[in-house]
mmCIF file of C-alpha atoms in Angstrom:
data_model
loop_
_atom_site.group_PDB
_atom_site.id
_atom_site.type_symbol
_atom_site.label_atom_id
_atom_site.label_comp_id
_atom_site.label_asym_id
_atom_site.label_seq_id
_atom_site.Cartn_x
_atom_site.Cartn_y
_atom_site.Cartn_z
ATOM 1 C CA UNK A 214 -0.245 9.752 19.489
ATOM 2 C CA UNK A 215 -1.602 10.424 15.950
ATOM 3 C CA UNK A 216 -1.924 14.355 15.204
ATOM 4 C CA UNK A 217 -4.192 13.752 12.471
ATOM 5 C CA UNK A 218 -7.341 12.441 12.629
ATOM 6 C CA UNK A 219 -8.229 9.854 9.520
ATOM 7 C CA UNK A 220 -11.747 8.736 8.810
ATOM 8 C CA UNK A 221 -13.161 5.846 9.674
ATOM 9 C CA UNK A 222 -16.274 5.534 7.557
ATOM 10 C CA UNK A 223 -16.139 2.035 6.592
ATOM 11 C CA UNK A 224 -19.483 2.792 4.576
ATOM 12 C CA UNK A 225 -17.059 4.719 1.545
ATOM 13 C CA UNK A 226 -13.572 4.457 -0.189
ATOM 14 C CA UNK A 227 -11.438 7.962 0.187
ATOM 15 C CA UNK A 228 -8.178 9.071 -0.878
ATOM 16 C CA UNK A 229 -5.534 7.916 0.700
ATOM 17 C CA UNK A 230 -4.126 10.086 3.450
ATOM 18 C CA UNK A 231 -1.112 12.510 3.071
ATOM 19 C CA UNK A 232 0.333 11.423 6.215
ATOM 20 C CA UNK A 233 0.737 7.388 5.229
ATOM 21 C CA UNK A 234 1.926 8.251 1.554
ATOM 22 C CA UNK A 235 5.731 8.425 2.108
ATOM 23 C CA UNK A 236 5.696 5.078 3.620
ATOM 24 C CA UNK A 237 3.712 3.918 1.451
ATOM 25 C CA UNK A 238 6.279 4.968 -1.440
ATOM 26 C CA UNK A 239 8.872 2.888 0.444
ATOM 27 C CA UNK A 240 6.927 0.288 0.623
ATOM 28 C CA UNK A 241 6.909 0.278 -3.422
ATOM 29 C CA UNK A 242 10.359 1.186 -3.790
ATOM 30 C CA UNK A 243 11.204 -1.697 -1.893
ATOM 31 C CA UNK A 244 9.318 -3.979 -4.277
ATOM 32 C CA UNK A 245 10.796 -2.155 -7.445
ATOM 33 C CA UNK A 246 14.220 -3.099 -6.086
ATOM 34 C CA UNK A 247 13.642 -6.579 -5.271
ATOM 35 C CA UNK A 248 14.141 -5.910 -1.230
ATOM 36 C CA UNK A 249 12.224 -6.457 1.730
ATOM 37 C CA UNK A 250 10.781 -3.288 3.044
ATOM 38 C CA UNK A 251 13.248 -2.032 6.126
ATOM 39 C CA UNK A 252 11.040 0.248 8.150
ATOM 40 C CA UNK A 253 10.281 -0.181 11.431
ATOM 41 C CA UNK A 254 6.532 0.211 11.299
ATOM 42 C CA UNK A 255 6.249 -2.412 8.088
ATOM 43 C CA UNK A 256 5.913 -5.771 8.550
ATOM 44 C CA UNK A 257 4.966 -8.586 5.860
ATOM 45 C CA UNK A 258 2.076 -10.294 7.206
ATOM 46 C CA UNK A 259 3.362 -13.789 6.608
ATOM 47 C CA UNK A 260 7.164 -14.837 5.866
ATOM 48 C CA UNK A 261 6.822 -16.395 2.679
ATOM 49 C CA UNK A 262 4.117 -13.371 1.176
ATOM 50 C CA UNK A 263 7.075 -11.315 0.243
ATOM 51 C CA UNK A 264 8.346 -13.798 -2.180
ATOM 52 C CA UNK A 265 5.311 -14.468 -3.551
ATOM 53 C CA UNK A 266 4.379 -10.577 -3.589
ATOM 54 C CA UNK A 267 7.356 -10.356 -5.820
ATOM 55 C CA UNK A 268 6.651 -13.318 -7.835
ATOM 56 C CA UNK A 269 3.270 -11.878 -8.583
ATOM 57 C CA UNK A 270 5.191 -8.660 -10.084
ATOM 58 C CA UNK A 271 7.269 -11.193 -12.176
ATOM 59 C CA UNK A 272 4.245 -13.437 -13.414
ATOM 60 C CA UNK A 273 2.656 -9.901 -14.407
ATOM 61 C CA UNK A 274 5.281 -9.554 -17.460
ATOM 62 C CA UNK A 275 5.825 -6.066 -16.694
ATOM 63 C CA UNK A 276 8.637 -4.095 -15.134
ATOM 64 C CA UNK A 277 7.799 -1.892 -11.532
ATOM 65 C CA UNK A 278 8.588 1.520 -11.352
ATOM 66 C CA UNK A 279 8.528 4.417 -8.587
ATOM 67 C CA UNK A 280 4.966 5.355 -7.276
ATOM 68 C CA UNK A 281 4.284 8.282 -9.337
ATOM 69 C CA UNK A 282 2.380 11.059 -7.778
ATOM 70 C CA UNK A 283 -0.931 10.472 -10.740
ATOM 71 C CA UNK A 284 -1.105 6.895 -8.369
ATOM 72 C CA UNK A 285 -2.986 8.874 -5.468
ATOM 73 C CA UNK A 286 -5.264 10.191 -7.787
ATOM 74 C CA UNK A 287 -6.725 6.663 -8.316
ATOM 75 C CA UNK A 288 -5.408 4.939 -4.833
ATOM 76 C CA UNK A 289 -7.994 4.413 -2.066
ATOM 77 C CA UNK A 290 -8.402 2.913 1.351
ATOM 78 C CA UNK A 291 -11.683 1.929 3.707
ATOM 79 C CA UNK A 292 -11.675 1.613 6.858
ATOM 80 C CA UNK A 293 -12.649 -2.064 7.997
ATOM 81 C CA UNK A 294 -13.388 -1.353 12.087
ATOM 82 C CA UNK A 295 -9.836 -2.169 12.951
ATOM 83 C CA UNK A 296 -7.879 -1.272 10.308
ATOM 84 C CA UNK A 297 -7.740 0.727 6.986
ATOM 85 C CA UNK A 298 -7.127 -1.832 3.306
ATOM 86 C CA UNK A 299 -5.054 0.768 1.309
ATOM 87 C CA UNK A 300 -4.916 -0.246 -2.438
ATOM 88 C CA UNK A 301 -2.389 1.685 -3.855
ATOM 89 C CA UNK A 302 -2.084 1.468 -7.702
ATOM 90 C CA UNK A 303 1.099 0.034 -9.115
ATOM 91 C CA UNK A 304 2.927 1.777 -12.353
ATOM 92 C CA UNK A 305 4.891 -0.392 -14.907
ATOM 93 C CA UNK A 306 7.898 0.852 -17.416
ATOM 94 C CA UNK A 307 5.344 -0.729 -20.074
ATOM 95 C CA UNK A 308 2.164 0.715 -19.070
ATOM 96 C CA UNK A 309 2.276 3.372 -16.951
ATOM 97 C CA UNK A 310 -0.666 2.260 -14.904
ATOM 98 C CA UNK A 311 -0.897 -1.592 -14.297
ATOM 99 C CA UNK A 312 -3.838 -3.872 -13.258
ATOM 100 C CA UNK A 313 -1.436 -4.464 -10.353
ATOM 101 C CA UNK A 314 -2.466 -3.315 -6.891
ATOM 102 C CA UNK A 315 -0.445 -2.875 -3.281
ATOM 103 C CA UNK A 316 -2.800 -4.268 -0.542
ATOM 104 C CA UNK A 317 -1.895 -2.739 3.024
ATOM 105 C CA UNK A 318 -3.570 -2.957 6.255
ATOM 106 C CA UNK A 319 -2.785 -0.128 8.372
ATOM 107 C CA UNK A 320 -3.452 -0.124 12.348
ATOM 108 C CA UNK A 321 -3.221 3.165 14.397
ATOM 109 C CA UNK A 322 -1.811 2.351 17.925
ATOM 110 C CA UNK A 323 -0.266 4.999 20.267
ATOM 111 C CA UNK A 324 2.941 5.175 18.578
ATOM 112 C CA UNK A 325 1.592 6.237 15.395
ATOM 113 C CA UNK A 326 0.995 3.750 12.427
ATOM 114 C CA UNK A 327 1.810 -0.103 11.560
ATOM 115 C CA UNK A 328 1.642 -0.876 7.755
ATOM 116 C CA UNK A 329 0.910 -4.220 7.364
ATOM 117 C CA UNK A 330 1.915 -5.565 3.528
ATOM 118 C CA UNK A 331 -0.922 -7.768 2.401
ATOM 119 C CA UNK A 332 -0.367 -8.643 -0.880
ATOM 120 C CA UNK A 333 0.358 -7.601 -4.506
ATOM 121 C CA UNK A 334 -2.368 -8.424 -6.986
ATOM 122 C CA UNK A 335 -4.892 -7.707 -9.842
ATOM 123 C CA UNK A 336 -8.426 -7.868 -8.675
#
């Protein structure tokens, strides 16, 4: 069972919660290094979207680097009725902050949280 309570106000964006940032950061690292993400509660929602996830990064032009902490001050999430969409801004060696963005769906259950990896992109 979840010990913290996250909103579910699907009428306003919010910061993203404490609790779902270190995965989150794993998430990324896994993209800066080229891997799929190895954590139990992530899954990729379709086979192939990792690959293109990472081909996205490529096409970009810029390098990834670690999630600095400055990314939560811009990073938000709404919660959709079944599931929060996390956007969690990505940092490049070039730019600092990118155009590029981490989509995640993430579904509370009993056991806690499943991250689902959506998609890496620049809306």
């Amino acid at each position: 069972m979840n010990e913290v309570a996250i909103d579910k106000d699907g009428h306003r964006e919010m910061s993203v919660p404490e609790v779902w940032r270190p995965t989150l950061v794993a998430i990324v690292d896994a993209l800066v290094e080229e891997r799929e993400p190895s954590l139990p509660q992530v899954v990729v929602r379709a086979s192939a979207a990792w690959s293109g996830m990472q081909a996205n990064v490529r096409e970009y032009g810029a390098r990834l680097k670690k999630l600095p902490e400055e990314s939560w001050e811009s990073s938000v999430c709404i919660w959709y009725g079944y599931f929060w969409d996390v956007l969690v801004d990505l940092y490049t060696e070039e730019e600092g902050r990118s155009d590029l963005v981490l989509q995640v769906h993430i579904h509370e259950d009993d056991a806690g949280y499943r991250y689902e990896v959506v998609s890496v992109y620049v809306p």
